[in-house]
Amino acid sequence: MKPIISPSILSANFAYLANDIEMINGSEAGWVHIDIMDGVFVPNISFGFPVLKYVAKLAEKPLDVHLMIVQPEKFIPEVKALGARIMNVHYEACPHLHRVVQQIREAGMLPAVTINPATPVAMLRDIINDVYMVLVMSVNPGFGGQKFIEHTIDKVRELRELITVTGSEALIEVDGGVNLETGARLVAAGADVLVAGNAIFSAPDPVEAIHALRNL
Ligand code: DX5
Ligand code: ZN
């Protein structure tokens, strides 16, 4: 199966954001990955709902929203109002993860749980049958353009096993330092969805970079 490509607009040119969204619309990308940061859960701030309202209007692909914020459940109505298909919340930000996952579903979105590099796959055992997707961070969240953490390959393999053993249908998405080289190994290990920022937006031809990732 070809991987779904979810370009992260964190690496887009915010002065000409419409151009980058239109590039994604005309590419083989499956989704648009949107990174929301609060300066508390992660040491950076990206963009918020007033900006994303315009992104959502222009984007023709489903929105894959990744919340790197504390208490993400507070913003379920705002994410829903964007028309997002997928809402990713961090395991580390949700003491009552099961409740948050149900709330996301009740709001009519697909729930995904994200784990940081130091969070073991085993912590997902009791939620894996309730989620649409698991997002495995392959860098410490907060910035684009960081170096891929090698151990992620083992984590993806382990997650693939957990999904098989539990009969879950969850997709596996990987985010951080994804390029043609790491992407090929991630897909071989069992990844279904690749997020990429730098590898797409710093490429001379971003549409071609998306095509190459899609056809690894
Ligand atoms: C990092 C974000 C990523 C980031 C990936 O905190 O969650 O989505 O944009 O950027 P690259 O692909 O450049 O590592
Ligand atoms: Zn992300």
PDB file of C-alpha atoms and ligand atoms in Angstrom:
ATOM      1  CA  MET A   1       0.000   0.000   0.000  1.00  0.00           C
ATOM      2  CA  LYS A   2       1.223   3.492  -0.854  1.00  0.00           C
ATOM      3  CA  PRO A   3       1.613   5.748   2.185  1.00  0.00           C
ATOM      4  CA  ILE A   4      -0.720   8.711   2.692  1.00  0.00           C
ATOM      5  CA  ILE A   5       1.348  11.915   2.607  1.00  0.00           C
ATOM      6  CA  SER A   6       0.376  14.693   5.024  1.00  0.00           C
ATOM      7  CA  PRO A   7       2.462  17.843   4.320  1.00  0.00           C
ATOM      8  CA  SER A   8       3.075  19.899   7.477  1.00  0.00           C
ATOM      9  CA  ILE A   9       2.370  23.567   6.786  1.00  0.00           C
ATOM     10  CA  LEU A  10       4.597  24.511   9.732  1.00  0.00           C
ATOM     11  CA  SER A  11       7.376  24.662   7.113  1.00  0.00           C
ATOM     12  CA  ALA A  12       5.313  26.686   4.618  1.00  0.00           C
ATOM     13  CA  ASN A  13       5.982  30.334   3.804  1.00  0.00           C
ATOM     14  CA  PHE A  14       3.425  32.085   6.026  1.00  0.00           C
ATOM     15  CA  ALA A  15       3.665  35.315   4.022  1.00  0.00           C
ATOM     16  CA  TYR A  16       2.327  33.421   0.987  1.00  0.00           C
ATOM     17  CA  LEU A  17       0.390  30.642   2.681  1.00  0.00           C
ATOM     18  CA  ALA A  18      -2.302  30.510  -0.017  1.00  0.00           C
ATOM     19  CA  ASN A  19       0.332  29.515  -2.604  1.00  0.00           C
ATOM     20  CA  ASP A  20       1.479  26.604  -0.464  1.00  0.00           C
ATOM     21  CA  ILE A  21      -2.081  25.403   0.196  1.00  0.00           C
ATOM     22  CA  GLU A  22      -2.796  25.513  -3.541  1.00  0.00           C
ATOM     23  CA  MET A  23       0.414  23.558  -4.166  1.00  0.00           C
ATOM     24  CA  ILE A  24      -0.891  20.864  -1.758  1.00  0.00           C
ATOM     25  CA  ASN A  25      -4.331  20.902  -3.455  1.00  0.00           C
ATOM     26  CA  GLY A  26      -2.699  20.127  -6.799  1.00  0.00           C
ATOM     27  CA  SER A  27      -0.363  17.431  -5.456  1.00  0.00           C
ATOM     28  CA  GLU A  28      -0.609  13.750  -4.505  1.00  0.00           C
ATOM     29  CA  ALA A  29      -0.859  14.669  -0.806  1.00  0.00           C
ATOM     30  CA  GLY A  30      -3.687  12.848   0.955  1.00  0.00           C
ATOM     31  CA  TRP A  31      -4.165  15.250   3.859  1.00  0.00           C
ATOM     32  CA  VAL A  32      -2.921  18.607   5.210  1.00  0.00           C
ATOM     33  CA  HIS A  33      -1.060  18.367   8.545  1.00  0.00           C
ATOM     34  CA  ILE A  34      -1.647  21.319  10.888  1.00  0.00           C
ATOM     35  CA  ASP A  35       0.596  21.801  13.951  1.00  0.00           C
ATOM     36  CA  ILE A  36      -0.913  23.861  16.757  1.00  0.00           C
ATOM     37  CA  MET A  37       1.495  24.766  19.605  1.00  0.00           C
ATOM     38  CA  ASP A  38       0.923  26.641  22.848  1.00  0.00           C
ATOM     39  CA  GLY A  39       4.395  27.459  24.199  1.00  0.00           C
ATOM     40  CA  VAL A  40       3.589  25.339  27.291  1.00  0.00           C
ATOM     41  CA  PHE A  41       3.352  21.710  26.179  1.00  0.00           C
ATOM     42  CA  VAL A  42       6.106  22.447  23.641  1.00  0.00           C
ATOM     43  CA  PRO A  43       8.699  25.266  23.641  1.00  0.00           C
ATOM     44  CA  ASN A  44       7.264  27.072  20.615  1.00  0.00           C
ATOM     45  CA  ILE A  45       4.096  28.778  19.375  1.00  0.00           C
ATOM     46  CA  SER A  46       2.881  28.238  15.803  1.00  0.00           C
ATOM     47  CA  PHE A  47      -0.531  29.584  14.725  1.00  0.00           C
ATOM     48  CA  GLY A  48      -4.055  29.554  16.043  1.00  0.00           C
ATOM     49  CA  PHE A  49      -7.653  29.385  14.896  1.00  0.00           C
ATOM     50  CA  PRO A  50      -7.954  32.901  13.374  1.00  0.00           C
ATOM     51  CA  VAL A  51      -5.205  31.967  10.870  1.00  0.00           C
ATOM     52  CA  LEU A  52      -6.413  28.406  10.354  1.00  0.00           C
ATOM     53  CA  LYS A  53      -9.900  29.593   9.429  1.00  0.00           C
ATOM     54  CA  TYR A  54      -8.424  30.855   6.137  1.00  0.00           C
ATOM     55  CA  VAL A  55      -6.277  27.757   5.633  1.00  0.00           C
ATOM     56  CA  ALA A  56      -9.378  25.580   6.050  1.00  0.00           C
ATOM     57  CA  LYS A  57     -11.273  27.612   3.445  1.00  0.00           C
ATOM     58  CA  LEU A  58      -8.557  27.096   0.814  1.00  0.00           C
ATOM     59  CA  ALA A  59      -7.564  23.496   1.572  1.00  0.00           C
ATOM     60  CA  GLU A  60      -9.270  20.852  -0.549  1.00  0.00           C
ATOM     61  CA  LYS A  61      -7.778  17.859   1.299  1.00  0.00           C
ATOM     62  CA  PRO A  62      -8.858  16.584   4.741  1.00  0.00           C
ATOM     63  CA  LEU A  63      -7.268  18.419   7.673  1.00  0.00           C
ATOM     64  CA  ASP A  64      -5.076  16.336  10.001  1.00  0.00           C
ATOM     65  CA  VAL A  65      -4.816  18.566  13.080  1.00  0.00           C
ATOM     66  CA  HIS A  66      -1.967  17.878  15.556  1.00  0.00           C
ATOM     67  CA  LEU A  67      -2.476  19.667  18.877  1.00  0.00           C
ATOM     68  CA  MET A  68       0.735  20.172  20.848  1.00  0.00           C
ATOM     69  CA  ILE A  69      -1.063  21.902  23.685  1.00  0.00           C
ATOM     70  CA  VAL A  70      -2.121  21.223  27.266  1.00  0.00           C
ATOM     71  CA  GLN A  71      -5.804  20.400  27.793  1.00  0.00           C
ATOM     72  CA  PRO A  72      -6.532  19.842  24.070  1.00  0.00           C
ATOM     73  CA  GLU A  73     -10.113  18.818  24.932  1.00  0.00           C
ATOM     74  CA  LYS A  74     -10.911  22.496  25.531  1.00  0.00           C
ATOM     75  CA  PHE A  75     -10.547  23.146  21.810  1.00  0.00           C
ATOM     76  CA  ILE A  76     -12.655  20.304  20.377  1.00  0.00           C
ATOM     77  CA  PRO A  77     -15.355  22.790  19.220  1.00  0.00           C
ATOM     78  CA  GLU A  78     -12.771  25.044  17.520  1.00  0.00           C
ATOM     79  CA  VAL A  79     -11.107  22.129  15.714  1.00  0.00           C
ATOM     80  CA  LYS A  80     -14.525  20.851  14.664  1.00  0.00           C
ATOM     81  CA  ALA A  81     -15.467  24.330  13.376  1.00  0.00           C
ATOM     82  CA  LEU A  82     -12.454  24.205  11.038  1.00  0.00           C
ATOM     83  CA  GLY A  83     -14.012  21.148   9.432  1.00  0.00           C
ATOM     84  CA  ALA A  84     -11.079  18.946  10.501  1.00  0.00           C
ATOM     85  CA  ARG A  85     -11.328  15.247   9.761  1.00  0.00           C
ATOM     86  CA  ILE A  86      -8.702  14.068  12.272  1.00  0.00           C
ATOM     87  CA  MET A  87      -7.878  15.478  15.707  1.00  0.00           C
ATOM     88  CA  ASN A  88      -4.537  14.289  17.173  1.00  0.00           C
ATOM     89  CA  VAL A  89      -4.026  14.772  20.922  1.00  0.00           C
ATOM     90  CA  HIS A  90      -0.902  13.891  22.873  1.00  0.00           C
ATOM     91  CA  TYR A  91      -0.971  10.956  25.271  1.00  0.00           C
ATOM     92  CA  GLU A  92       1.258  13.047  27.577  1.00  0.00           C
ATOM     93  CA  ALA A  93      -1.257  15.941  27.619  1.00  0.00           C
ATOM     94  CA  CYS A  94      -4.350  13.876  28.511  1.00  0.00           C
ATOM     95  CA  PRO A  95      -4.688  12.270  31.958  1.00  0.00           C
ATOM     96  CA  HIS A  96      -8.226  11.243  30.906  1.00  0.00           C
ATOM     97  CA  LEU A  97      -7.360  10.115  27.404  1.00  0.00           C
ATOM     98  CA  HIS A  98     -10.260   7.685  27.033  1.00  0.00           C
ATOM     99  CA  ARG A  99     -12.758  10.462  27.727  1.00  0.00           C
ATOM    100  CA  VAL A 100     -11.064  12.845  25.276  1.00  0.00           C
ATOM    101  CA  VAL A 101     -11.080  10.197  22.529  1.00  0.00           C
ATOM    102  CA  GLN A 102     -14.827   9.661  23.040  1.00  0.00           C
ATOM    103  CA  GLN A 103     -15.451  13.422  23.005  1.00  0.00           C
ATOM    104  CA  ILE A 104     -13.601  13.782  19.685  1.00  0.00           C
ATOM    105  CA  ARG A 105     -15.735  11.005  18.168  1.00  0.00           C
ATOM    106  CA  GLU A 106     -18.946  12.494  19.567  1.00  0.00           C
ATOM    107  CA  ALA A 107     -17.967  15.768  17.872  1.00  0.00           C
ATOM    108  CA  GLY A 108     -17.892  13.885  14.563  1.00  0.00           C
ATOM    109  CA  MET A 109     -14.102  13.751  14.076  1.00  0.00           C
ATOM    110  CA  LEU A 110     -11.667  10.834  13.929  1.00  0.00           C
ATOM    111  CA  PRO A 111      -9.574  10.578  17.139  1.00  0.00           C
ATOM    112  CA  ALA A 112      -5.820  10.039  16.984  1.00  0.00           C
ATOM    113  CA  VAL A 113      -3.357   9.693  19.857  1.00  0.00           C
ATOM    114  CA  THR A 114       0.188  11.000  19.571  1.00  0.00           C
ATOM    115  CA  ILE A 115       3.179   9.685  21.549  1.00  0.00           C
ATOM    116  CA  ASN A 116       6.430  11.538  22.192  1.00  0.00           C
ATOM    117  CA  PRO A 117       9.775   9.823  21.537  1.00  0.00           C
ATOM    118  CA  ALA A 118      10.171   8.773  25.210  1.00  0.00           C
ATOM    119  CA  THR A 119       6.663   7.334  25.581  1.00  0.00           C
ATOM    120  CA  PRO A 120       6.583   3.554  25.100  1.00  0.00           C
ATOM    121  CA  VAL A 121       4.190   1.964  22.592  1.00  0.00           C
ATOM    122  CA  ALA A 122       2.966  -0.326  25.409  1.00  0.00           C
ATOM    123  CA  MET A 123       1.159   2.642  27.004  1.00  0.00           C
ATOM    124  CA  LEU A 124      -1.345   2.473  24.121  1.00  0.00           C
ATOM    125  CA  ARG A 125      -2.521  -1.047  24.957  1.00  0.00           C
ATOM    126  CA  ASP A 126      -5.819   0.054  26.535  1.00  0.00           C
ATOM    127  CA  ILE A 127      -6.724   2.719  23.968  1.00  0.00           C
ATOM    128  CA  ILE A 128      -5.617   1.116  20.693  1.00  0.00           C
ATOM    129  CA  ASN A 129      -9.094  -0.264  19.868  1.00  0.00           C
ATOM    130  CA  ASP A 130     -10.713   3.171  20.326  1.00  0.00           C
ATOM    131  CA  VAL A 131      -8.556   5.298  18.046  1.00  0.00           C
ATOM    132  CA  TYR A 132      -8.558   5.902  14.303  1.00  0.00           C
ATOM    133  CA  MET A 133      -4.804   6.459  14.276  1.00  0.00           C
ATOM    134  CA  VAL A 134      -1.629   6.609  16.373  1.00  0.00           C
ATOM    135  CA  LEU A 135       0.853   9.380  15.577  1.00  0.00           C
ATOM    136  CA  VAL A 136       4.404   8.393  16.513  1.00  0.00           C
ATOM    137  CA  MET A 137       6.674  11.407  17.004  1.00  0.00           C
ATOM    138  CA  SER A 138      10.099  10.801  15.493  1.00  0.00           C
ATOM    139  CA  VAL A 139      11.464  14.105  16.870  1.00  0.00           C
ATOM    140  CA  ASN A 140      10.685  15.973  20.068  1.00  0.00           C
ATOM    141  CA  PRO A 141       7.702  18.107  19.055  1.00  0.00           C
ATOM    142  CA  GLY A 142       7.957  21.870  18.688  1.00  0.00           C
ATOM    143  CA  PHE A 143      10.019  22.561  15.579  1.00  0.00           C
ATOM    144  CA  GLY A 144      10.326  21.565  11.944  1.00  0.00           C
ATOM    145  CA  GLY A 145      13.581  20.472  10.345  1.00  0.00           C
ATOM    146  CA  GLN A 146      14.940  18.344  13.214  1.00  0.00           C
ATOM    147  CA  LYS A 147      16.932  15.136  12.942  1.00  0.00           C
ATOM    148  CA  PHE A 148      15.032  11.846  12.819  1.00  0.00           C
ATOM    149  CA  ILE A 149      15.308   9.719  15.994  1.00  0.00           C
ATOM    150  CA  GLU A 150      16.379   6.235  14.848  1.00  0.00           C
ATOM    151  CA  HIS A 151      14.603   4.331  17.625  1.00  0.00           C
ATOM    152  CA  THR A 152      11.295   5.297  15.950  1.00  0.00           C
ATOM    153  CA  ILE A 153      11.724   2.480  13.427  1.00  0.00           C
ATOM    154  CA  ASP A 154      11.572  -0.104  16.267  1.00  0.00           C
ATOM    155  CA  LYS A 155       8.578   1.697  17.767  1.00  0.00           C
ATOM    156  CA  VAL A 156       6.669   1.526  14.485  1.00  0.00           C
ATOM    157  CA  ARG A 157       7.392  -2.211  14.249  1.00  0.00           C
ATOM    158  CA  GLU A 158       6.232  -2.714  17.832  1.00  0.00           C
ATOM    159  CA  LEU A 159       3.080  -0.675  17.207  1.00  0.00           C
ATOM    160  CA  ARG A 160       2.306  -2.697  14.075  1.00  0.00           C
ATOM    161  CA  GLU A 161       2.514  -5.850  16.248  1.00  0.00           C
ATOM    162  CA  LEU A 162       0.249  -4.359  18.928  1.00  0.00           C
ATOM    163  CA  ILE A 163      -2.325  -3.448  16.249  1.00  0.00           C
ATOM    164  CA  THR A 164      -2.233  -6.991  14.835  1.00  0.00           C
ATOM    165  CA  VAL A 165      -2.463  -8.708  18.218  1.00  0.00           C
ATOM    166  CA  THR A 166      -5.365  -6.548  19.414  1.00  0.00           C
ATOM    167  CA  GLY A 167      -7.279  -6.651  16.121  1.00  0.00           C
ATOM    168  CA  SER A 168      -7.240  -2.845  16.025  1.00  0.00           C
ATOM    169  CA  GLU A 169      -7.675  -1.045  12.704  1.00  0.00           C
ATOM    170  CA  ALA A 170      -5.653   2.001  13.752  1.00  0.00           C
ATOM    171  CA  LEU A 171      -3.451   3.653  11.152  1.00  0.00           C
ATOM    172  CA  ILE A 172       0.179   4.443  11.987  1.00  0.00           C
ATOM    173  CA  GLU A 173       1.352   7.989  11.225  1.00  0.00           C
ATOM    174  CA  VAL A 174       4.925   9.219  11.754  1.00  0.00           C
ATOM    175  CA  ASP A 175       5.955  12.867  12.188  1.00  0.00           C
ATOM    176  CA  GLY A 176       9.419  14.463  12.298  1.00  0.00           C
ATOM    177  CA  GLY A 177      12.524  14.211  10.159  1.00  0.00           C
ATOM    178  CA  VAL A 178      10.741  12.248   7.453  1.00  0.00           C
ATOM    179  CA  ASN A 179      12.487  12.279   4.075  1.00  0.00           C
ATOM    180  CA  LEU A 180      12.921   9.756   1.257  1.00  0.00           C
ATOM    181  CA  GLU A 181      15.479   7.735   3.197  1.00  0.00           C
ATOM    182  CA  THR A 182      13.733   7.597   6.609  1.00  0.00           C
ATOM    183  CA  GLY A 183      10.320   7.407   4.892  1.00  0.00           C
ATOM    184  CA  ALA A 184      11.233   4.231   3.007  1.00  0.00           C
ATOM    185  CA  ARG A 185      12.347   2.523   6.224  1.00  0.00           C
ATOM    186  CA  LEU A 186       9.223   3.694   8.089  1.00  0.00           C
ATOM    187  CA  VAL A 187       6.920   2.294   5.423  1.00  0.00           C
ATOM    188  CA  ALA A 188       8.822  -1.010   5.489  1.00  0.00           C
ATOM    189  CA  ALA A 189       8.359  -1.073   9.296  1.00  0.00           C
ATOM    190  CA  GLY A 190       4.594  -0.598   8.946  1.00  0.00           C
ATOM    191  CA  ALA A 191       3.815   3.138   8.725  1.00  0.00           C
ATOM    192  CA  ASP A 192       0.631   4.096   6.817  1.00  0.00           C
ATOM    193  CA  VAL A 193       0.920   7.896   6.900  1.00  0.00           C
ATOM    194  CA  LEU A 194       4.000  10.111   6.579  1.00  0.00           C
ATOM    195  CA  VAL A 195       4.034  13.721   7.761  1.00  0.00           C
ATOM    196  CA  ALA A 196       6.727  15.849   6.151  1.00  0.00           C
ATOM    197  CA  GLY A 197       7.525  19.537   6.468  1.00  0.00           C
ATOM    198  CA  ASN A 198      11.088  20.385   5.611  1.00  0.00           C
ATOM    199  CA  ALA A 199      11.477  17.553   3.069  1.00  0.00           C
ATOM    200  CA  ILE A 200       8.593  19.029   1.061  1.00  0.00           C
ATOM    201  CA  PHE A 201       8.798  22.802   1.520  1.00  0.00           C
ATOM    202  CA  SER A 202      12.592  23.060   1.215  1.00  0.00           C
ATOM    203  CA  ALA A 203      12.636  20.940  -1.930  1.00  0.00           C
ATOM    204  CA  PRO A 204      13.186  22.705  -5.275  1.00  0.00           C
ATOM    205  CA  ASP A 205       9.917  21.154  -6.487  1.00  0.00           C
ATOM    206  CA  PRO A 206       7.509  20.442  -3.590  1.00  0.00           C
ATOM    207  CA  VAL A 207       4.927  18.691  -5.818  1.00  0.00           C
ATOM    208  CA  GLU A 208       7.647  16.334  -7.015  1.00  0.00           C
ATOM    209  CA  ALA A 209       8.845  15.793  -3.408  1.00  0.00           C
ATOM    210  CA  ILE A 210       5.303  14.735  -2.437  1.00  0.00           C
ATOM    211  CA  HIS A 211       5.140  12.433  -5.474  1.00  0.00           C
ATOM    212  CA  ALA A 212       8.464  10.819  -4.485  1.00  0.00           C
ATOM    213  CA  LEU A 213       7.346  10.237  -0.881  1.00  0.00           C
ATOM    214  CA  ARG A 214       4.045   8.783  -2.068  1.00  0.00           C
ATOM    215  CA  ASN A 215       5.832   6.379  -4.410  1.00  0.00           C
ATOM    216  CA  LEU A 216       8.647   5.242  -2.106  1.00  0.00           C
TER     217      LEU A 216
HETATM  218  C1  DX5 B   1       7.003  19.017  14.966  1.00  0.00           C
HETATM  219  C2  DX5 B   1       5.736  18.953  14.138  1.00  0.00           C
HETATM  220  C3  DX5 B   1       5.963  18.421  12.779  1.00  0.00           C
HETATM  221  C4  DX5 B   1       6.929  19.201  11.924  1.00  0.00           C
HETATM  222  C5  DX5 B   1       7.643  18.199  11.067  1.00  0.00           C
HETATM  223  O1  DX5 B   1       6.672  19.365  16.237  1.00  0.00           O
HETATM  224  O2  DX5 B   1       4.769  18.143  14.766  1.00  0.00           O
HETATM  225  O3  DX5 B   1       4.735  18.189  12.087  1.00  0.00           O
HETATM  226  O4  DX5 B   1       6.327  20.173  11.127  1.00  0.00           O
HETATM  227  O5  DX5 B   1       8.636  18.862  10.365  1.00  0.00           O
HETATM  228  P1  DX5 B   1       9.806  18.102   9.611  1.00  0.00           P
HETATM  229  O6  DX5 B   1       9.173  17.178   8.614  1.00  0.00           O
HETATM  230  O7  DX5 B   1      10.560  19.225   8.983  1.00  0.00           O
HETATM  231  O8  DX5 B   1      10.605  17.380  10.653  1.00  0.00           O
HETATM  232 ZN    ZN B   2       2.945  17.499  13.587  1.00  0.00          ZN
END
